[in-house]
PDB file of C-alpha atoms in Angstrom:
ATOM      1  CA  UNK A   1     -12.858   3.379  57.593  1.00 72.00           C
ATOM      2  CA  UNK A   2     -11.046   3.794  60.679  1.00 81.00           C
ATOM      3  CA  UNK A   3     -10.491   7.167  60.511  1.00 94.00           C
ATOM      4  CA  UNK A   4      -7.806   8.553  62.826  1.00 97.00           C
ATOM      5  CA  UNK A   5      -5.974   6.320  64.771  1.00 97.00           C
ATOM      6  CA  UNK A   6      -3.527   6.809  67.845  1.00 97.00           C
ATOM      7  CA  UNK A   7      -1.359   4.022  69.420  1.00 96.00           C
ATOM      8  CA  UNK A   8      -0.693   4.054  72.474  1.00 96.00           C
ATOM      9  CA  UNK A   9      -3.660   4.814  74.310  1.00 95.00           C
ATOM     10  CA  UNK A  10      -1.846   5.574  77.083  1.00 96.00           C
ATOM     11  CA  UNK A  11       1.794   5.606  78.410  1.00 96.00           C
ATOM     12  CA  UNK A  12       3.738   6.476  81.704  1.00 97.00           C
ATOM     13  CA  UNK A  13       7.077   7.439  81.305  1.00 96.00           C
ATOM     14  CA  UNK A  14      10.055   8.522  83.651  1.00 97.00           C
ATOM     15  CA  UNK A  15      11.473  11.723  83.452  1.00 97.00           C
ATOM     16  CA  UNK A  16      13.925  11.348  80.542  1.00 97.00           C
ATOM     17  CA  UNK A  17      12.602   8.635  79.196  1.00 97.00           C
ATOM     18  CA  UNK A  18      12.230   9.236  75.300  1.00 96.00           C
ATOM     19  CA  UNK A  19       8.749   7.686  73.230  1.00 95.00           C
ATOM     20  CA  UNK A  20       7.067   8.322  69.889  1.00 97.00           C
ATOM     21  CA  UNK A  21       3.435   8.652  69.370  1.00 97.00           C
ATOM     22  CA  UNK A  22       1.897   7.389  66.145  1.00 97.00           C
ATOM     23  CA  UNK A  23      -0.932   8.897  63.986  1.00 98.00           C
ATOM     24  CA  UNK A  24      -2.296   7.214  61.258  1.00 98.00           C
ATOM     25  CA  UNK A  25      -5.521   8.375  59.165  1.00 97.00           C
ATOM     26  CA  UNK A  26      -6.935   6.634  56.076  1.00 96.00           C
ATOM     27  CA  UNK A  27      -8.942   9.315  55.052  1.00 96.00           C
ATOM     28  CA  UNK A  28      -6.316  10.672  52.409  1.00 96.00           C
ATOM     29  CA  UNK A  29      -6.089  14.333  54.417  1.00 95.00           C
ATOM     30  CA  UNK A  30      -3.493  16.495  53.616  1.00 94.00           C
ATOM     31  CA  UNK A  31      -2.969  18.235  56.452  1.00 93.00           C
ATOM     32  CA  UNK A  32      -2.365  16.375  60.067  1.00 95.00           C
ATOM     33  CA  UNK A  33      -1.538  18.155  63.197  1.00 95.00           C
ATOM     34  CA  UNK A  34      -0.890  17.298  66.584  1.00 97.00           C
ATOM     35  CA  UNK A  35      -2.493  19.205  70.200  1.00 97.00           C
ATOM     36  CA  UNK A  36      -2.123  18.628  73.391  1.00 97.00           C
ATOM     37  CA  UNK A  37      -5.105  19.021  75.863  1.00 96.00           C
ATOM     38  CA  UNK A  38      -4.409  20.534  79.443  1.00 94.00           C
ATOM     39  CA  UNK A  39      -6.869  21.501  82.177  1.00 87.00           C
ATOM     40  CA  UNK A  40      -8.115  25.211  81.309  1.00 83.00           C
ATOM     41  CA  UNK A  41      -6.251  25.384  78.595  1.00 85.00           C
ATOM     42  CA  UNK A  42      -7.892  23.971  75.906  1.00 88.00           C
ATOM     43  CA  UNK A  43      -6.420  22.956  72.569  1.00 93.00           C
ATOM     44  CA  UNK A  44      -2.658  24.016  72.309  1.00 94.00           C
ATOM     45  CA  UNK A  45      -1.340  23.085  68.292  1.00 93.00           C
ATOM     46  CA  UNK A  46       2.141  21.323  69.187  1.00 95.00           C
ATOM     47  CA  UNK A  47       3.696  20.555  65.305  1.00 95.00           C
ATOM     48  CA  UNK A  48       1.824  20.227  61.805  1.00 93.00           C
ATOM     49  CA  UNK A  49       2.151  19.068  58.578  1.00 94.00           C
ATOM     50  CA  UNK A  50       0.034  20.140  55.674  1.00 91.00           C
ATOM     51  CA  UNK A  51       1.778  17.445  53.339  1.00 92.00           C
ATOM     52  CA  UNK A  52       4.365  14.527  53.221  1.00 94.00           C
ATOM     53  CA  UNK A  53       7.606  15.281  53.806  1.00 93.00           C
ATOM     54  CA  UNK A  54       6.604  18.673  55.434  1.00 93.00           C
ATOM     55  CA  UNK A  55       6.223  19.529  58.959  1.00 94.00           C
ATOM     56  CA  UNK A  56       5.932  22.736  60.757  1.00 91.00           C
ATOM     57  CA  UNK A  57       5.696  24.089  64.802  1.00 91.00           C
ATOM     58  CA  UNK A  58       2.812  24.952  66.293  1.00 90.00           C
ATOM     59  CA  UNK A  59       2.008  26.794  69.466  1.00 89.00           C
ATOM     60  CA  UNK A  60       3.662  24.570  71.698  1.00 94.00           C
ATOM     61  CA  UNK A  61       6.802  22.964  70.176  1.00 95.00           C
ATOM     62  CA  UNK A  62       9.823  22.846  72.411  1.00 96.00           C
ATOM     63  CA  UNK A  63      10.753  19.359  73.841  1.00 96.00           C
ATOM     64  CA  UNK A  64       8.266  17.915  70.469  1.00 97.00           C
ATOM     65  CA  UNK A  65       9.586  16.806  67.445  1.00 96.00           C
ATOM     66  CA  UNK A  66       7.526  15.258  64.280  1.00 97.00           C
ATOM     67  CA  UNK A  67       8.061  13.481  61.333  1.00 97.00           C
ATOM     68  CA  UNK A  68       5.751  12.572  58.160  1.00 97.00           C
ATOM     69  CA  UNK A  69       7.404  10.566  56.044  1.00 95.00           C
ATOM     70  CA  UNK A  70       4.222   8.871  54.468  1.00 95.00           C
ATOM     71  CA  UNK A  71       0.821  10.857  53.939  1.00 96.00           C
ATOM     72  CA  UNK A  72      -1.203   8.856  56.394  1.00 97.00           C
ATOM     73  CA  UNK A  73       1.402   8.848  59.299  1.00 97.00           C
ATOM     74  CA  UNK A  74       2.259  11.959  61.590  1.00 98.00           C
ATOM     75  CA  UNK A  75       4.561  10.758  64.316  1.00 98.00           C
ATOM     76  CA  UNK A  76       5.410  12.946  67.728  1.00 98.00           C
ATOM     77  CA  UNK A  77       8.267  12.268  69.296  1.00 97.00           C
ATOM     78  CA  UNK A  78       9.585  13.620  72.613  1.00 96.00           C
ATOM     79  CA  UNK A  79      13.430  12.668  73.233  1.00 91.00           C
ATOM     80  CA  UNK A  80      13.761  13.536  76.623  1.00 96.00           C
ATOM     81  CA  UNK A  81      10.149  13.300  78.426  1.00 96.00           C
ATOM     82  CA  UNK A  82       9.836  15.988  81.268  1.00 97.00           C
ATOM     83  CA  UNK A  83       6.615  16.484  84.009  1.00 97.00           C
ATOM     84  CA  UNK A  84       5.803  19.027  82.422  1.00 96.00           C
ATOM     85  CA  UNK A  85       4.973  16.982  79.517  1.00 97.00           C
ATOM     86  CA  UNK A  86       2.091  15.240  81.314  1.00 97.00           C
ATOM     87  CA  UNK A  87      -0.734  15.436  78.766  1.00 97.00           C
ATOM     88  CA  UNK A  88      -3.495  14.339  76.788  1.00 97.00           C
ATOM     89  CA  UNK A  89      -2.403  13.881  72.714  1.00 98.00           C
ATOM     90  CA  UNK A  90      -4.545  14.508  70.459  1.00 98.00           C
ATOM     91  CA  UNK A  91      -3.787  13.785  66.808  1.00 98.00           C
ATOM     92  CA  UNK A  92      -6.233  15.398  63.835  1.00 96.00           C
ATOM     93  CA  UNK A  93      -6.112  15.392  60.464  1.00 96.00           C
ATOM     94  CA  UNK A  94      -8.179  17.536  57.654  1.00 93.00           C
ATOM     95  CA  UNK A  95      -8.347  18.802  54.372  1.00 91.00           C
ATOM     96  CA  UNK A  96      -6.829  22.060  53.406  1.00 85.00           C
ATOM     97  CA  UNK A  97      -8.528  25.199  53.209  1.00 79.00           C
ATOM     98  CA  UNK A  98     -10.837  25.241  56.811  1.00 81.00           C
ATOM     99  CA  UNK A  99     -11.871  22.074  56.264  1.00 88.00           C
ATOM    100  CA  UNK A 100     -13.128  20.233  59.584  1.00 92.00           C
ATOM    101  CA  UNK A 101     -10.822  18.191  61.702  1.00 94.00           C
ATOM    102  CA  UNK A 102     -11.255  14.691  62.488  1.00 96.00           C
ATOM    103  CA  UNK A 103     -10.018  14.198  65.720  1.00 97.00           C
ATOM    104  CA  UNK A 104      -8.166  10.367  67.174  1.00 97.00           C
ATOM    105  CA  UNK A 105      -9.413   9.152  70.607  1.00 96.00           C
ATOM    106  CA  UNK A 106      -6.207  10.889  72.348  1.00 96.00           C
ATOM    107  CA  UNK A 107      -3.266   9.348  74.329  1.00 97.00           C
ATOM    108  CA  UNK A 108      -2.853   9.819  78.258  1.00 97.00           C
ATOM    109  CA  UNK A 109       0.605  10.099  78.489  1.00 97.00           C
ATOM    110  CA  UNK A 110       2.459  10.432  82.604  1.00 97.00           C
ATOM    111  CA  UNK A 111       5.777  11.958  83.147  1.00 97.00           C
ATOM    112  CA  UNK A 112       6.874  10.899  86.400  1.00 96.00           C
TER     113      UNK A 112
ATOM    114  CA  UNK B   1      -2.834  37.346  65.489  1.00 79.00           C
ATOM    115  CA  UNK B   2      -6.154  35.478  65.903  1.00 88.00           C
ATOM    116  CA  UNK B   3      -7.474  34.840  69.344  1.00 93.00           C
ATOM    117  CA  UNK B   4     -10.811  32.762  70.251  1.00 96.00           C
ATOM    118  CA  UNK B   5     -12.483  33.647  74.150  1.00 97.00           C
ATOM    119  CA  UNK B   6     -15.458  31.218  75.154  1.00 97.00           C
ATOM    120  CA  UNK B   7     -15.806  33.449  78.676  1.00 95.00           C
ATOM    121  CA  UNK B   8     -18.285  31.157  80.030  1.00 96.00           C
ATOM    122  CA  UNK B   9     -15.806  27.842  81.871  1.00 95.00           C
ATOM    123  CA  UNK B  10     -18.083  26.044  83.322  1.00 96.00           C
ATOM    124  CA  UNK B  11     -22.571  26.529  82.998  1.00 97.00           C
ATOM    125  CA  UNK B  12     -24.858  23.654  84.763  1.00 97.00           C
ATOM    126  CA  UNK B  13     -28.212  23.721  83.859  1.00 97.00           C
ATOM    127  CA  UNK B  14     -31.469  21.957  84.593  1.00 97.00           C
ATOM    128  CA  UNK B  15     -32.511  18.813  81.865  1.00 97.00           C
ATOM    129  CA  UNK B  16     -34.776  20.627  79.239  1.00 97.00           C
ATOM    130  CA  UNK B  17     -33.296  24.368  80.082  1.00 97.00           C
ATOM    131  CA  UNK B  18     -31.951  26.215  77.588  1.00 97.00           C
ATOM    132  CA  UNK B  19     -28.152  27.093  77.011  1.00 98.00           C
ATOM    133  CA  UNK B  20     -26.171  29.003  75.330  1.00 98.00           C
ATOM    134  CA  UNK B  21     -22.678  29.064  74.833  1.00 98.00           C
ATOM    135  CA  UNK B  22     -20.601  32.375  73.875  1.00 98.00           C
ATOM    136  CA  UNK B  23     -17.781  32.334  71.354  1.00 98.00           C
ATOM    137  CA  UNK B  24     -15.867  35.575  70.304  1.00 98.00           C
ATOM    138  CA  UNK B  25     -13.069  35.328  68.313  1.00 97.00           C
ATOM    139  CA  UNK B  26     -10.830  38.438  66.864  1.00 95.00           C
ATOM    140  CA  UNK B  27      -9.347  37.953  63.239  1.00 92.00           C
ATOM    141  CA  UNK B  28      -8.452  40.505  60.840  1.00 91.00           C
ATOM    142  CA  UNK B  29      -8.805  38.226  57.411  1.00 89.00           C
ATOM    143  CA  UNK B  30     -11.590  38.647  55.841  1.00 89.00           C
ATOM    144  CA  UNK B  31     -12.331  35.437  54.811  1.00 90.00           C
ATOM    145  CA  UNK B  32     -11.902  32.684  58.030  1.00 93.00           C
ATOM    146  CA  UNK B  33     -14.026  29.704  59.087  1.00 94.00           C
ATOM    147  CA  UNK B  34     -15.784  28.926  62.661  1.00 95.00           C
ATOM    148  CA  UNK B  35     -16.004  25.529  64.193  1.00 96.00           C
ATOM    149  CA  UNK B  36     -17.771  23.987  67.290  1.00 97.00           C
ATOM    150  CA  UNK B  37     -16.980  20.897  68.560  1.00 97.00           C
ATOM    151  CA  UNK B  38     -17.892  18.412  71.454  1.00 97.00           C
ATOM    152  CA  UNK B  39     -15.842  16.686  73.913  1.00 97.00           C
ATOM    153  CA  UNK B  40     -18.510  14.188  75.651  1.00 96.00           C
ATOM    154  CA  UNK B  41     -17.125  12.466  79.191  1.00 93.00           C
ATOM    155  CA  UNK B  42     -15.572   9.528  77.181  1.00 92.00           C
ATOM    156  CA  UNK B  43     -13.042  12.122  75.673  1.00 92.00           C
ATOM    157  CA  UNK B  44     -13.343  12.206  71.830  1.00 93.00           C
ATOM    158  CA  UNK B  45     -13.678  15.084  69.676  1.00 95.00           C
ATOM    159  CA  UNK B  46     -16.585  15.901  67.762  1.00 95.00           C
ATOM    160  CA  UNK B  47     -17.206  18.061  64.806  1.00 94.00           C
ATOM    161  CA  UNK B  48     -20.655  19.846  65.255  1.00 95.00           C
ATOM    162  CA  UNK B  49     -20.842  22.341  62.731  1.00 93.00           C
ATOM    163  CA  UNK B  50     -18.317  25.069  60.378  1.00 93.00           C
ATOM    164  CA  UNK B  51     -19.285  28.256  58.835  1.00 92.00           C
ATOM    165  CA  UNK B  52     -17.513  30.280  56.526  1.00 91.00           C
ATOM    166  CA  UNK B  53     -16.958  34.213  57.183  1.00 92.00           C
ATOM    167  CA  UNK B  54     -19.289  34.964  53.519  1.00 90.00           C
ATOM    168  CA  UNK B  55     -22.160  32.814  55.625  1.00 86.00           C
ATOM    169  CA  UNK B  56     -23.897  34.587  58.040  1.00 84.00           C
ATOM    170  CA  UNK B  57     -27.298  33.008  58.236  1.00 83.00           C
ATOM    171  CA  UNK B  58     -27.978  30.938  61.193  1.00 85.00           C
ATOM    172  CA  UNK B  59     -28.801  27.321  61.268  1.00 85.00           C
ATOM    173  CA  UNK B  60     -30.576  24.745  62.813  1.00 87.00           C
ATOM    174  CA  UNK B  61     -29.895  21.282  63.418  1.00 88.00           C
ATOM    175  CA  UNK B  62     -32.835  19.786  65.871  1.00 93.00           C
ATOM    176  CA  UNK B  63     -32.288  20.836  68.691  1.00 94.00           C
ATOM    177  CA  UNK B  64     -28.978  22.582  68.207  1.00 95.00           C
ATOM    178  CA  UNK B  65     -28.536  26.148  67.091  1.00 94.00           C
ATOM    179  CA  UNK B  66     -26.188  28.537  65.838  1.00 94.00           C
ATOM    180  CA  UNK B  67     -25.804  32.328  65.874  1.00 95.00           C
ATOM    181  CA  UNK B  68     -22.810  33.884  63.757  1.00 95.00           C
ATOM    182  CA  UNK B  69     -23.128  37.780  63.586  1.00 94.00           C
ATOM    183  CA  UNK B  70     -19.694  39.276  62.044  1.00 93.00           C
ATOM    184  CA  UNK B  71     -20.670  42.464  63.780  1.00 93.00           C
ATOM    185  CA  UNK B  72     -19.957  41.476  66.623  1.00 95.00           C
ATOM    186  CA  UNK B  73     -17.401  38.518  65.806  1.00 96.00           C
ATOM    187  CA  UNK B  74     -19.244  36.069  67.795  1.00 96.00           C
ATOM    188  CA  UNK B  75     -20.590  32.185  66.850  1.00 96.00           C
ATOM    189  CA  UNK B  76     -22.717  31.234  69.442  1.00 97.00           C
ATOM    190  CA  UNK B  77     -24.287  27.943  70.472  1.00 96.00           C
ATOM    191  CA  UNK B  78     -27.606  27.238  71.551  1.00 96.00           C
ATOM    192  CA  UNK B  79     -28.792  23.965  72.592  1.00 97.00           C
ATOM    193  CA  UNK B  80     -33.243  24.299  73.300  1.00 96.00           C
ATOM    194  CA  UNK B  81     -34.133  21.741  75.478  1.00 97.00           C
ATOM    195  CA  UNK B  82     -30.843  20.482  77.159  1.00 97.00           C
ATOM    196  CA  UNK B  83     -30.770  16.656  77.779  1.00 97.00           C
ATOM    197  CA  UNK B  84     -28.238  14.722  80.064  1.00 97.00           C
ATOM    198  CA  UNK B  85     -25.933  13.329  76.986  1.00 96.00           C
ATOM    199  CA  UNK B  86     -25.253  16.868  76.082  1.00 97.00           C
ATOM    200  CA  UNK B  87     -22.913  17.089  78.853  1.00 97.00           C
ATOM    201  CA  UNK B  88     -19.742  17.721  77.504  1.00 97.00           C
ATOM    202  CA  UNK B  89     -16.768  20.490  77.097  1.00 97.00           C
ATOM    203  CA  UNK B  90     -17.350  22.294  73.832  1.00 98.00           C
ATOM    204  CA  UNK B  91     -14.979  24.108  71.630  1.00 97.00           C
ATOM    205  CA  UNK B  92     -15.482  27.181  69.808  1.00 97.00           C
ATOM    206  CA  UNK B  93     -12.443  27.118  66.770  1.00 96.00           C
ATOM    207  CA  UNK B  94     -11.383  29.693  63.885  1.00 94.00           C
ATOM    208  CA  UNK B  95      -9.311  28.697  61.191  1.00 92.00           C
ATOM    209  CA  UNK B  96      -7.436  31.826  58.836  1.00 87.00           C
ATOM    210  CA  UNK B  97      -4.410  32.295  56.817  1.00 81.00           C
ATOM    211  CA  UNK B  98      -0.938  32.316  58.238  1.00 75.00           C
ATOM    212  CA  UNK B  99       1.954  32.005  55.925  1.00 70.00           C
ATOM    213  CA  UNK B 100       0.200  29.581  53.641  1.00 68.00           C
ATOM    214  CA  UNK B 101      -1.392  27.589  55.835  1.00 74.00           C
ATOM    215  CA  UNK B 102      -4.623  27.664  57.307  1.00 76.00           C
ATOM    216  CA  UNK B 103      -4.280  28.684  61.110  1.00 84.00           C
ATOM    217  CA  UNK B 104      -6.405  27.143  63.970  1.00 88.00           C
ATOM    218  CA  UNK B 105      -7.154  28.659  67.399  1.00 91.00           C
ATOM    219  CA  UNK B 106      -8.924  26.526  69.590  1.00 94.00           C
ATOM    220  CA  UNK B 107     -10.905  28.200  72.326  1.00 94.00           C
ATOM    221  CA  UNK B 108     -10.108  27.064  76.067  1.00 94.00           C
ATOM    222  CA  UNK B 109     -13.904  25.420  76.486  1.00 96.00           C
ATOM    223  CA  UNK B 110     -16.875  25.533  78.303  1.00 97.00           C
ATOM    224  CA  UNK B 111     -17.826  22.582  80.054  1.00 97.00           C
ATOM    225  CA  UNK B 112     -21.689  21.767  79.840  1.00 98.00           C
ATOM    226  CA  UNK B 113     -23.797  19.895  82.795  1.00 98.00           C
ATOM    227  CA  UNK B 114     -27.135  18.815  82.424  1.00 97.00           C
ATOM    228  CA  UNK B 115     -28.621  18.171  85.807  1.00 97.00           C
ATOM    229  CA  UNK B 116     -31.285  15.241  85.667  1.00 95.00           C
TER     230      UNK B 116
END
């Protein structure tokens, strides 16, 4: 099992410069979400999806949009990249109902 | 609303010192879950352990332990004997109902270093 899988590992964009991030888990989870990781600020929940076809914002959700069109995929997309966008991505999935996350190695993305 | 605090940002201790790490979180659900997890150097996240708000008896896992006391909403973290590989940033979590859907507030972390 792979788990939770992120591609890419890491990116540099220029400002305005759109990309999409792809999740994938094979662990049959229901619900998949998507973070970003700043300095001091710990986890901030960007979109979610607690099934296919469903999707939901988090915390954090302007300049993000998402898709989950198939159970094991959660894509993030950003259609205009800004600076401010400069971030570690972390994708998780889980089962409903407090279940633990499982957490993908992350993506370094650069907005220059 | 539901709100996790893990005051303590940064604690450096001495190899084989003890530590432990605060976590107070503010719900009002009754029924809610705690996480911790571990964010080692190379970056991944790692589940360590969850406890449901019916469970309040503390547990042991070598040389990790946890302290969950509802009266004071904390879930606290104690590692006995500190080594260097448990240098890391840890999160404290809480997961409760929110429209359906089962809500989770990460705390900001506290970033562990054992000193050799």
């Amino acid at each position: 099992n792979a788990g939770v899988t992120q591609t890419p590992k890491f990116r540099v964009l220029k400002t305005g410069q759109s990309m999409t991030l792809l999740c994938a888990q094979d662990m049959n989870h229901e619900y998949m979400y998507w973070y970003r990781q700043d300095p001091g600020m710990g986890l901030r929940l960007i979109h979610y999806s607690v099934g296919e076809g469903t999707t939901a914002k988090g915390e954090v959700p302007d300049g993000y949009n998402v898709s989950r069109l198939k159970k094991q995929n959660f894509l993030l997309g950003l259609e205009s990249a800004a600076p401010s966008q400069t971030s570690v991505y972390f994708c998780a999935s889980s089962l409903p109902y407090g279940h633990e996350q499982f957490f993908g190695p992350g993506t370094r993305l650069t907005v220059l | 609303a539901q709100k996790v605090t893990q005051a303590q940002t940064e604690i450096s201790v001495v190899e084989k010192e003890d530590v432990t790490l605060d976590c107070v979180y503010e719900t009002r659900d009754t029924t809610y879950y705690l996480f911790w997890y571990k964010q080692p150097p190379s970056g991944e996240l790692v589940f360590l352990i969850r406890r449901n708000s019916f469970d309040e008896q503390n547990e042991i896992s070598g040389r990790y332990s946890w302290n969950f006391q509802k009266s004071t909403s904390s879930f606290n973290f104690t590692i006995t004997a500190s080594q260097v590989v448990d240098s890391a940033v840890y999160f404290c979590a809480l997961s409760a109902p929110s429209g359906g859907y089962q809500k989770v507030t990460f705390g900001i972390g506290t970033k562990l270093q054992v000193i050799p």
